[in-house]
Amino acid sequence: MVKGTEFLPVSRDEMIHRGWYYYDFLVVTADGYIDHPSFGSAIIARLLESEGYRVAVLAQPDWHDAEAFRAMGKPRYGVMIGGGNLGFRPDRPTIVYANRAKEAFPDTPIIIGGLEASLRRFAHYDYWDDKVRRSILFDAPADLLVYGMGESATVEVARRLAAKTPVGDITDVRGTACIVTDPTVCRYHEVTCPSFEEVQSDKIAYAKATKVQYDEHDPIRGKAILQQCQGRWLLVNPPQRPLNRQSMDRLYDLPFTREVHPMYTEGIPAIEEV
């Protein structure tokens, strides 16, 4: 296991200190910045770094306006947003951060992932509102959603963005979801589950949709799932294949410092658990 000695940059000044006058991806997290593989955003950030990209981290930015995002400068390829380890919170950080990122960088691809995005990728019951809400992609102005264990999907999306593929054309990566107007763009065998309008008003339809979603959540035989919503379609591609042992070992051997970033003078209690 390699232990790193340097955190990824968390400010424009730290980027300049590294000699960076541009960077490739901004990883935004609703958690504090703990550079440890127990935290999903840290894994994604280090994985992108290992692929040769310049990566900056923006942890728990002020959500009231877009200034915290603009302060980092515009990334060349995209913004990756994770809602943090607490997936069901009334503040819905993934939606809020995606809106702020879109304000800061209107023409930059935005990719959401993590627990909150994964669990809310279909139309779903929301405890806080006590109603069925649309897929999070219809509320967060993001181009793509990466669900589940997102390492392979993230790398594939990053490679295509770096190759100048328009993000609207990236509709076929396993382990991702997107909104489409034409369901025939689906590249996989697919099934259709009851629409948002149906599951919103009919508990039987909700149960049927849930059954389809569970049945197809299989990386070997799972199909793509289409769900109609207000005249458009949610396209959820089949799950990614699980990482093999060698890939998993390489991932966890990346140069994490395995520490809380020193900007937190009082530390972060979450590190004590790991």
PDB file of C-alpha atoms in Angstrom:
ATOM      1  CA  MET A   1       0.000   0.000   0.000  1.00  0.00           C
ATOM      2  CA  VAL A   2       1.381   3.386  -1.052  1.00  0.00           C
ATOM      3  CA  LYS A   3       0.691   6.311   1.258  1.00  0.00           C
ATOM      4  CA  GLY A   4       0.761   9.672  -0.452  1.00  0.00           C
ATOM      5  CA  THR A   5       2.119  12.862   1.032  1.00  0.00           C
ATOM      6  CA  GLU A   6       0.229  15.468  -0.984  1.00  0.00           C
ATOM      7  CA  PHE A   7      -3.467  16.243  -1.089  1.00  0.00           C
ATOM      8  CA  LEU A   8      -5.166  17.208  -4.316  1.00  0.00           C
ATOM      9  CA  PRO A   9      -5.559  20.994  -4.678  1.00  0.00           C
ATOM     10  CA  VAL A  10      -8.576  22.568  -2.985  1.00  0.00           C
ATOM     11  CA  SER A  11      -8.067  26.149  -4.155  1.00  0.00           C
ATOM     12  CA  ARG A  12      -6.816  28.172  -7.096  1.00  0.00           C
ATOM     13  CA  ASP A  13      -3.708  29.101  -5.095  1.00  0.00           C
ATOM     14  CA  GLU A  14      -2.842  25.448  -4.548  1.00  0.00           C
ATOM     15  CA  MET A  15      -3.221  24.756  -8.257  1.00  0.00           C
ATOM     16  CA  ILE A  16      -0.880  27.609  -9.100  1.00  0.00           C
ATOM     17  CA  HIS A  17       1.558  26.332  -6.476  1.00  0.00           C
ATOM     18  CA  ARG A  18       1.697  23.094  -8.472  1.00  0.00           C
ATOM     19  CA  GLY A  19       2.333  25.067 -11.642  1.00  0.00           C
ATOM     20  CA  TRP A  20      -1.173  24.425 -12.948  1.00  0.00           C
ATOM     21  CA  TYR A  21      -2.769  27.154 -15.005  1.00  0.00           C
ATOM     22  CA  TYR A  22      -5.555  24.835 -16.114  1.00  0.00           C
ATOM     23  CA  TYR A  23      -7.109  21.683 -14.739  1.00  0.00           C
ATOM     24  CA  ASP A  24      -9.320  18.958 -16.154  1.00  0.00           C
ATOM     25  CA  PHE A  25     -11.945  17.872 -13.624  1.00  0.00           C
ATOM     26  CA  LEU A  26     -13.505  19.425 -10.563  1.00  0.00           C
ATOM     27  CA  VAL A  27     -14.690  16.859  -7.999  1.00  0.00           C
ATOM     28  CA  VAL A  28     -17.334  18.331  -5.711  1.00  0.00           C
ATOM     29  CA  THR A  29     -18.404  16.585  -2.519  1.00  0.00           C
ATOM     30  CA  ALA A  30     -20.951  17.325   0.189  1.00  0.00           C
ATOM     31  CA  ASP A  31     -18.608  15.680   2.696  1.00  0.00           C
ATOM     32  CA  GLY A  32     -15.421  17.086   4.121  1.00  0.00           C
ATOM     33  CA  TYR A  33     -12.259  16.293   2.175  1.00  0.00           C
ATOM     34  CA  ILE A  34     -10.794  13.110   3.631  1.00  0.00           C
ATOM     35  CA  ASP A  35      -8.253  11.642   1.230  1.00  0.00           C
ATOM     36  CA  HIS A  36      -9.040   8.041   2.099  1.00  0.00           C
ATOM     37  CA  PRO A  37     -10.470   5.200  -0.023  1.00  0.00           C
ATOM     38  CA  SER A  38     -13.392   4.783   2.380  1.00  0.00           C
ATOM     39  CA  PHE A  39     -14.872   7.925   0.806  1.00  0.00           C
ATOM     40  CA  GLY A  40     -16.293   7.733  -2.693  1.00  0.00           C
ATOM     41  CA  SER A  41     -15.340  11.209  -3.871  1.00  0.00           C
ATOM     42  CA  ALA A  42     -11.728  10.640  -2.806  1.00  0.00           C
ATOM     43  CA  ILE A  43     -11.644   7.411  -4.811  1.00  0.00           C
ATOM     44  CA  ILE A  44     -13.022   9.104  -7.922  1.00  0.00           C
ATOM     45  CA  ALA A  45     -10.587  12.008  -7.584  1.00  0.00           C
ATOM     46  CA  ARG A  46      -7.535   9.768  -7.179  1.00  0.00           C
ATOM     47  CA  LEU A  47      -8.697   7.447  -9.941  1.00  0.00           C
ATOM     48  CA  LEU A  48      -8.985  10.349 -12.382  1.00  0.00           C
ATOM     49  CA  GLU A  49      -5.552  11.549 -11.291  1.00  0.00           C
ATOM     50  CA  SER A  50      -4.135   8.084 -11.988  1.00  0.00           C
ATOM     51  CA  GLU A  51      -5.525   8.325 -15.525  1.00  0.00           C
ATOM     52  CA  GLY A  52      -3.376  11.398 -16.124  1.00  0.00           C
ATOM     53  CA  TYR A  53      -5.944  14.136 -15.492  1.00  0.00           C
ATOM     54  CA  ARG A  54      -5.453  17.210 -13.364  1.00  0.00           C
ATOM     55  CA  VAL A  55      -8.058  17.071 -10.611  1.00  0.00           C
ATOM     56  CA  ALA A  56      -9.144  19.633  -8.022  1.00  0.00           C
ATOM     57  CA  VAL A  57     -11.449  18.992  -5.060  1.00  0.00           C
ATOM     58  CA  LEU A  58     -14.198  21.320  -3.846  1.00  0.00           C
ATOM     59  CA  ALA A  59     -15.534  20.092  -0.505  1.00  0.00           C
ATOM     60  CA  GLN A  60     -18.743  21.403   1.062  1.00  0.00           C
ATOM     61  CA  PRO A  61     -18.816  24.658  -0.921  1.00  0.00           C
ATOM     62  CA  ASP A  62     -21.122  27.481   0.105  1.00  0.00           C
ATOM     63  CA  TRP A  63     -24.309  26.644  -1.783  1.00  0.00           C
ATOM     64  CA  HIS A  64     -25.921  30.086  -1.606  1.00  0.00           C
ATOM     65  CA  ASP A  65     -24.306  31.209  -4.868  1.00  0.00           C
ATOM     66  CA  ALA A  66     -21.843  29.998  -7.490  1.00  0.00           C
ATOM     67  CA  GLU A  67     -18.819  31.978  -6.314  1.00  0.00           C
ATOM     68  CA  ALA A  68     -17.132  29.038  -4.590  1.00  0.00           C
ATOM     69  CA  PHE A  69     -17.253  27.157  -7.901  1.00  0.00           C
ATOM     70  CA  ARG A  70     -16.023  30.093  -9.971  1.00  0.00           C
ATOM     71  CA  ALA A  71     -13.132  30.618  -7.559  1.00  0.00           C
ATOM     72  CA  MET A  72     -11.592  27.321  -8.675  1.00  0.00           C
ATOM     73  CA  GLY A  73     -11.654  28.334 -12.332  1.00  0.00           C
ATOM     74  CA  LYS A  74     -13.331  26.462 -15.154  1.00  0.00           C
ATOM     75  CA  PRO A  75     -12.302  22.806 -15.604  1.00  0.00           C
ATOM     76  CA  ARG A  76     -11.436  21.707 -19.130  1.00  0.00           C
ATOM     77  CA  TYR A  77     -13.609  18.608 -19.252  1.00  0.00           C
ATOM     78  CA  GLY A  78     -16.227  18.431 -16.541  1.00  0.00           C
ATOM     79  CA  VAL A  79     -17.564  18.718 -13.013  1.00  0.00           C
ATOM     80  CA  MET A  80     -18.101  15.506 -11.014  1.00  0.00           C
ATOM     81  CA  ILE A  81     -20.555  15.922  -8.125  1.00  0.00           C
ATOM     82  CA  GLY A  82     -21.143  13.535  -5.239  1.00  0.00           C
ATOM     83  CA  GLY A  83     -23.851  14.173  -2.663  1.00  0.00           C
ATOM     84  CA  GLY A  84     -21.835  12.672   0.174  1.00  0.00           C
ATOM     85  CA  ASN A  85     -22.232   9.642   2.380  1.00  0.00           C
ATOM     86  CA  LEU A  86     -25.657  10.618   3.732  1.00  0.00           C
ATOM     87  CA  GLY A  87     -27.870   9.863   0.777  1.00  0.00           C
ATOM     88  CA  PHE A  88     -31.296  10.985   1.948  1.00  0.00           C
ATOM     89  CA  ARG A  89     -31.079  14.499   3.355  1.00  0.00           C
ATOM     90  CA  PRO A  90     -33.665  17.265   3.167  1.00  0.00           C
ATOM     91  CA  ASP A  91     -31.161  19.704   1.630  1.00  0.00           C
ATOM     92  CA  ARG A  92     -30.586  17.435  -1.416  1.00  0.00           C
ATOM     93  CA  PRO A  93     -26.970  18.560  -1.955  1.00  0.00           C
ATOM     94  CA  THR A  94     -26.556  16.914  -5.352  1.00  0.00           C
ATOM     95  CA  ILE A  95     -29.370  18.994  -6.837  1.00  0.00           C
ATOM     96  CA  VAL A  96     -28.148  22.187  -5.183  1.00  0.00           C
ATOM     97  CA  TYR A  97     -24.510  21.728  -6.204  1.00  0.00           C
ATOM     98  CA  ALA A  98     -25.463  20.823  -9.769  1.00  0.00           C
ATOM     99  CA  ASN A  99     -27.415  24.060 -10.049  1.00  0.00           C
ATOM    100  CA  ARG A 100     -24.514  26.107  -8.700  1.00  0.00           C
ATOM    101  CA  ALA A 101     -22.072  24.357 -11.054  1.00  0.00           C
ATOM    102  CA  LYS A 102     -24.347  25.073 -14.018  1.00  0.00           C
ATOM    103  CA  GLU A 103     -24.470  28.745 -13.013  1.00  0.00           C
ATOM    104  CA  ALA A 104     -20.686  28.892 -12.770  1.00  0.00           C
ATOM    105  CA  PHE A 105     -19.911  26.891 -15.929  1.00  0.00           C
ATOM    106  CA  PRO A 106     -22.982  26.873 -18.226  1.00  0.00           C
ATOM    107  CA  ASP A 107     -21.300  24.962 -21.070  1.00  0.00           C
ATOM    108  CA  THR A 108     -19.290  22.460 -18.987  1.00  0.00           C
ATOM    109  CA  PRO A 109     -20.490  18.840 -18.674  1.00  0.00           C
ATOM    110  CA  ILE A 110     -21.850  17.990 -15.242  1.00  0.00           C
ATOM    111  CA  ILE A 111     -21.826  14.393 -14.006  1.00  0.00           C
ATOM    112  CA  ILE A 112     -23.517  13.404 -10.749  1.00  0.00           C
ATOM    113  CA  GLY A 113     -22.874  10.240  -8.779  1.00  0.00           C
ATOM    114  CA  GLY A 114     -22.643   8.766  -5.329  1.00  0.00           C
ATOM    115  CA  LEU A 115     -25.257   7.454  -2.941  1.00  0.00           C
ATOM    116  CA  GLU A 116     -27.837  10.194  -3.365  1.00  0.00           C
ATOM    117  CA  ALA A 117     -27.795  10.106  -7.167  1.00  0.00           C
ATOM    118  CA  SER A 118     -27.746   6.304  -7.324  1.00  0.00           C
ATOM    119  CA  LEU A 119     -30.744   5.812  -5.045  1.00  0.00           C
ATOM    120  CA  ARG A 120     -32.722   8.541  -6.781  1.00  0.00           C
ATOM    121  CA  ARG A 121     -31.965   7.660 -10.383  1.00  0.00           C
ATOM    122  CA  PHE A 122     -35.544   6.477 -11.039  1.00  0.00           C
ATOM    123  CA  ALA A 123     -38.806   8.078  -9.980  1.00  0.00           C
ATOM    124  CA  HIS A 124     -38.782   7.462  -6.231  1.00  0.00           C
ATOM    125  CA  TYR A 125     -40.626   8.037  -2.988  1.00  0.00           C
ATOM    126  CA  ASP A 126     -39.175  10.925  -1.012  1.00  0.00           C
ATOM    127  CA  TYR A 127     -39.671  10.814   2.742  1.00  0.00           C
ATOM    128  CA  TRP A 128     -39.149  14.526   3.247  1.00  0.00           C
ATOM    129  CA  ASP A 129     -41.802  15.523   0.720  1.00  0.00           C
ATOM    130  CA  ASP A 130     -43.982  12.469   1.390  1.00  0.00           C
ATOM    131  CA  LYS A 131     -44.530  12.038  -2.327  1.00  0.00           C
ATOM    132  CA  VAL A 132     -43.057  10.430  -5.418  1.00  0.00           C
ATOM    133  CA  ARG A 133     -40.451  12.640  -7.064  1.00  0.00           C
ATOM    134  CA  ARG A 134     -39.023  12.447 -10.560  1.00  0.00           C
ATOM    135  CA  SER A 135     -35.610  10.978 -11.247  1.00  0.00           C
ATOM    136  CA  ILE A 136     -32.960  13.281  -9.803  1.00  0.00           C
ATOM    137  CA  LEU A 137     -31.766  13.930 -13.364  1.00  0.00           C
ATOM    138  CA  PHE A 138     -34.953  15.912 -14.012  1.00  0.00           C
ATOM    139  CA  ASP A 139     -34.255  18.188 -11.034  1.00  0.00           C
ATOM    140  CA  ALA A 140     -30.462  18.467 -11.129  1.00  0.00           C
ATOM    141  CA  PRO A 141     -29.155  20.130 -14.334  1.00  0.00           C
ATOM    142  CA  ALA A 142     -26.669  17.329 -14.945  1.00  0.00           C
ATOM    143  CA  ASP A 143     -25.789  15.664 -18.236  1.00  0.00           C
ATOM    144  CA  LEU A 144     -25.046  12.196 -16.870  1.00  0.00           C
ATOM    145  CA  LEU A 145     -25.613  10.170 -13.732  1.00  0.00           C
ATOM    146  CA  VAL A 146     -23.142   7.491 -12.650  1.00  0.00           C
ATOM    147  CA  TYR A 147     -24.686   4.921 -10.341  1.00  0.00           C
ATOM    148  CA  GLY A 148     -23.386   2.139  -8.144  1.00  0.00           C
ATOM    149  CA  MET A 149     -19.652   1.486  -7.994  1.00  0.00           C
ATOM    150  CA  GLY A 150     -18.701   4.182 -10.462  1.00  0.00           C
ATOM    151  CA  GLU A 151     -14.999   3.634 -11.126  1.00  0.00           C
ATOM    152  CA  SER A 152     -15.187   2.052 -14.584  1.00  0.00           C
ATOM    153  CA  ALA A 153     -18.021   4.291 -15.765  1.00  0.00           C
ATOM    154  CA  THR A 154     -16.245   7.431 -14.575  1.00  0.00           C
ATOM    155  CA  VAL A 155     -13.037   6.532 -16.407  1.00  0.00           C
ATOM    156  CA  GLU A 156     -14.946   5.791 -19.635  1.00  0.00           C
ATOM    157  CA  VAL A 157     -16.889   9.052 -19.439  1.00  0.00           C
ATOM    158  CA  ALA A 158     -13.696  11.000 -18.700  1.00  0.00           C
ATOM    159  CA  ARG A 159     -11.914   9.478 -21.697  1.00  0.00           C
ATOM    160  CA  ARG A 160     -14.743  10.395 -24.030  1.00  0.00           C
ATOM    161  CA  LEU A 161     -14.969  13.942 -22.717  1.00  0.00           C
ATOM    162  CA  ALA A 162     -11.204  14.349 -23.096  1.00  0.00           C
ATOM    163  CA  ALA A 163     -11.557  13.102 -26.689  1.00  0.00           C
ATOM    164  CA  LYS A 164     -14.031  15.964 -27.305  1.00  0.00           C
ATOM    165  CA  THR A 165     -17.092  13.732 -27.570  1.00  0.00           C
ATOM    166  CA  PRO A 166     -20.144  15.931 -26.902  1.00  0.00           C
ATOM    167  CA  VAL A 167     -21.620  14.910 -23.582  1.00  0.00           C
ATOM    168  CA  GLY A 168     -25.037  14.608 -25.214  1.00  0.00           C
ATOM    169  CA  ASP A 169     -23.647  11.772 -27.340  1.00  0.00           C
ATOM    170  CA  ILE A 170     -22.475   9.764 -24.328  1.00  0.00           C
ATOM    171  CA  THR A 171     -25.612   7.703 -23.874  1.00  0.00           C
ATOM    172  CA  ASP A 172     -24.280   4.128 -23.896  1.00  0.00           C
ATOM    173  CA  VAL A 173     -21.831   3.776 -20.990  1.00  0.00           C
ATOM    174  CA  ARG A 174     -22.758   0.943 -18.654  1.00  0.00           C
ATOM    175  CA  GLY A 175     -23.465   2.143 -15.137  1.00  0.00           C
ATOM    176  CA  THR A 176     -24.792   5.527 -16.281  1.00  0.00           C
ATOM    177  CA  ALA A 177     -28.162   7.168 -16.797  1.00  0.00           C
ATOM    178  CA  CYS A 178     -29.259  10.144 -18.886  1.00  0.00           C
ATOM    179  CA  ILE A 179     -32.332  11.891 -20.233  1.00  0.00           C
ATOM    180  CA  VAL A 180     -33.176  11.346 -23.908  1.00  0.00           C
ATOM    181  CA  THR A 181     -35.975  12.436 -26.192  1.00  0.00           C
ATOM    182  CA  ASP A 182     -35.666   9.410 -28.467  1.00  0.00           C
ATOM    183  CA  PRO A 183     -35.597   6.041 -26.657  1.00  0.00           C
ATOM    184  CA  THR A 184     -34.254   4.284 -29.761  1.00  0.00           C
ATOM    185  CA  VAL A 185     -30.760   5.645 -28.980  1.00  0.00           C
ATOM    186  CA  CYS A 186     -30.490   2.853 -26.399  1.00  0.00           C
ATOM    187  CA  ARG A 187     -27.669   0.491 -27.445  1.00  0.00           C
ATOM    188  CA  TYR A 188     -28.690  -2.445 -25.239  1.00  0.00           C
ATOM    189  CA  HIS A 189     -31.592  -4.819 -24.898  1.00  0.00           C
ATOM    190  CA  GLU A 190     -34.081  -2.805 -22.927  1.00  0.00           C
ATOM    191  CA  VAL A 191     -37.246  -3.013 -20.877  1.00  0.00           C
ATOM    192  CA  THR A 192     -39.716  -0.258 -20.055  1.00  0.00           C
ATOM    193  CA  CYS A 193     -41.018   0.298 -16.549  1.00  0.00           C
ATOM    194  CA  PRO A 194     -44.122   2.306 -15.595  1.00  0.00           C
ATOM    195  CA  SER A 195     -43.748   6.038 -16.155  1.00  0.00           C
ATOM    196  CA  PHE A 196     -43.273   8.740 -13.555  1.00  0.00           C
ATOM    197  CA  GLU A 197     -46.881   9.786 -14.012  1.00  0.00           C
ATOM    198  CA  GLU A 198     -48.055   6.214 -13.402  1.00  0.00           C
ATOM    199  CA  VAL A 199     -45.946   5.522 -10.336  1.00  0.00           C
ATOM    200  CA  GLN A 200     -46.812   8.924  -8.886  1.00  0.00           C
ATOM    201  CA  SER A 201     -50.523   8.126  -8.797  1.00  0.00           C
ATOM    202  CA  ASP A 202     -50.717   4.326  -8.565  1.00  0.00           C
ATOM    203  CA  LYS A 203     -49.058   2.186  -5.890  1.00  0.00           C
ATOM    204  CA  ILE A 204     -49.414  -0.946  -8.012  1.00  0.00           C
ATOM    205  CA  ALA A 205     -47.528   0.757 -10.851  1.00  0.00           C
ATOM    206  CA  TYR A 206     -44.871   1.865  -8.349  1.00  0.00           C
ATOM    207  CA  ALA A 207     -44.444  -1.723  -7.187  1.00  0.00           C
ATOM    208  CA  LYS A 208     -44.194  -2.980 -10.778  1.00  0.00           C
ATOM    209  CA  ALA A 209     -41.566  -0.358 -11.605  1.00  0.00           C
ATOM    210  CA  THR A 210     -39.568  -1.319  -8.528  1.00  0.00           C
ATOM    211  CA  LYS A 211     -39.712  -4.994  -9.516  1.00  0.00           C
ATOM    212  CA  VAL A 212     -38.335  -4.200 -12.984  1.00  0.00           C
ATOM    213  CA  GLN A 213     -35.549  -2.091 -11.502  1.00  0.00           C
ATOM    214  CA  TYR A 214     -34.500  -4.831  -9.094  1.00  0.00           C
ATOM    215  CA  ASP A 215     -34.715  -7.583 -11.710  1.00  0.00           C
ATOM    216  CA  GLU A 216     -32.436  -5.739 -14.129  1.00  0.00           C
ATOM    217  CA  HIS A 217     -29.867  -4.623 -11.563  1.00  0.00           C
ATOM    218  CA  ASP A 218     -27.557  -7.443 -12.548  1.00  0.00           C
ATOM    219  CA  PRO A 219     -24.185  -6.783 -14.211  1.00  0.00           C
ATOM    220  CA  ILE A 220     -24.321 -10.048 -16.165  1.00  0.00           C
ATOM    221  CA  ARG A 221     -27.837 -10.319 -17.563  1.00  0.00           C
ATOM    222  CA  GLY A 222     -29.396  -6.950 -16.664  1.00  0.00           C
ATOM    223  CA  LYS A 223     -31.030  -4.883 -19.410  1.00  0.00           C
ATOM    224  CA  ALA A 224     -31.271  -1.158 -19.893  1.00  0.00           C
ATOM    225  CA  ILE A 225     -34.405   0.394 -18.381  1.00  0.00           C
ATOM    226  CA  LEU A 226     -36.511   3.165 -19.899  1.00  0.00           C
ATOM    227  CA  GLN A 227     -38.924   5.247 -17.842  1.00  0.00           C
ATOM    228  CA  GLN A 228     -40.999   7.993 -19.406  1.00  0.00           C
ATOM    229  CA  CYS A 229     -41.339  11.298 -17.590  1.00  0.00           C
ATOM    230  CA  GLN A 230     -43.222  14.373 -18.776  1.00  0.00           C
ATOM    231  CA  GLY A 231     -42.601  13.815 -22.462  1.00  0.00           C
ATOM    232  CA  ARG A 232     -38.998  12.677 -22.185  1.00  0.00           C
ATOM    233  CA  TRP A 233     -37.306   9.399 -21.287  1.00  0.00           C
ATOM    234  CA  LEU A 234     -34.964   8.377 -18.517  1.00  0.00           C
ATOM    235  CA  LEU A 235     -32.458   5.897 -19.951  1.00  0.00           C
ATOM    236  CA  VAL A 236     -30.650   3.797 -17.353  1.00  0.00           C
ATOM    237  CA  ASN A 237     -27.990   1.631 -18.963  1.00  0.00           C
ATOM    238  CA  PRO A 238     -27.138  -1.820 -17.556  1.00  0.00           C
ATOM    239  CA  PRO A 239     -24.809  -1.943 -14.533  1.00  0.00           C
ATOM    240  CA  GLN A 240     -21.061  -1.945 -14.959  1.00  0.00           C
ATOM    241  CA  ARG A 241     -19.154  -5.202 -14.546  1.00  0.00           C
ATOM    242  CA  PRO A 242     -17.635  -5.531 -11.054  1.00  0.00           C
ATOM    243  CA  LEU A 243     -13.925  -4.851 -10.698  1.00  0.00           C
ATOM    244  CA  ASN A 244     -11.667  -7.883 -10.538  1.00  0.00           C
ATOM    245  CA  ARG A 245      -9.231  -8.377  -7.687  1.00  0.00           C
ATOM    246  CA  GLN A 246      -6.272  -6.855  -9.499  1.00  0.00           C
ATOM    247  CA  SER A 247      -8.211  -3.722 -10.448  1.00  0.00           C
ATOM    248  CA  MET A 248      -9.516  -3.343  -6.915  1.00  0.00           C
ATOM    249  CA  ASP A 249      -6.004  -3.674  -5.483  1.00  0.00           C
ATOM    250  CA  ARG A 250      -4.659  -1.049  -7.885  1.00  0.00           C
ATOM    251  CA  LEU A 251      -7.478   1.293  -6.913  1.00  0.00           C
ATOM    252  CA  TYR A 252      -6.822   1.058  -3.190  1.00  0.00           C
ATOM    253  CA  ASP A 253      -3.060   1.318  -3.731  1.00  0.00           C
ATOM    254  CA  LEU A 254      -3.394   4.811  -5.222  1.00  0.00           C
ATOM    255  CA  PRO A 255      -1.436   7.457  -3.268  1.00  0.00           C
ATOM    256  CA  PHE A 256      -4.101   8.475  -0.766  1.00  0.00           C
ATOM    257  CA  THR A 257      -2.714  10.434   2.161  1.00  0.00           C
ATOM    258  CA  ARG A 258      -5.336   8.625   4.272  1.00  0.00           C
ATOM    259  CA  GLU A 259      -5.760  11.772   6.324  1.00  0.00           C
ATOM    260  CA  VAL A 260      -8.163  14.671   6.822  1.00  0.00           C
ATOM    261  CA  HIS A 261      -7.148  17.737   4.819  1.00  0.00           C
ATOM    262  CA  PRO A 262      -5.285  20.187   7.111  1.00  0.00           C
ATOM    263  CA  MET A 263      -7.744  22.997   6.286  1.00  0.00           C
ATOM    264  CA  TYR A 264      -9.975  21.443   8.969  1.00  0.00           C
ATOM    265  CA  THR A 265      -8.309  22.690  12.125  1.00  0.00           C
ATOM    266  CA  GLU A 266     -10.545  20.619  14.385  1.00  0.00           C
ATOM    267  CA  GLY A 267     -10.460  17.508  12.202  1.00  0.00           C
ATOM    268  CA  ILE A 268     -13.440  15.476  10.960  1.00  0.00           C
ATOM    269  CA  PRO A 269     -14.916  12.747  13.188  1.00  0.00           C
ATOM    270  CA  ALA A 270     -15.698  10.459  10.216  1.00  0.00           C
ATOM    271  CA  ILE A 271     -12.028   9.468   9.879  1.00  0.00           C
ATOM    272  CA  GLU A 272     -12.113   7.871  13.332  1.00  0.00           C
ATOM    273  CA  GLU A 273     -14.394   5.130  12.020  1.00  0.00           C
ATOM    274  CA  VAL A 274     -11.879   4.024   9.360  1.00  0.00           C
TER     275      VAL A 274
END
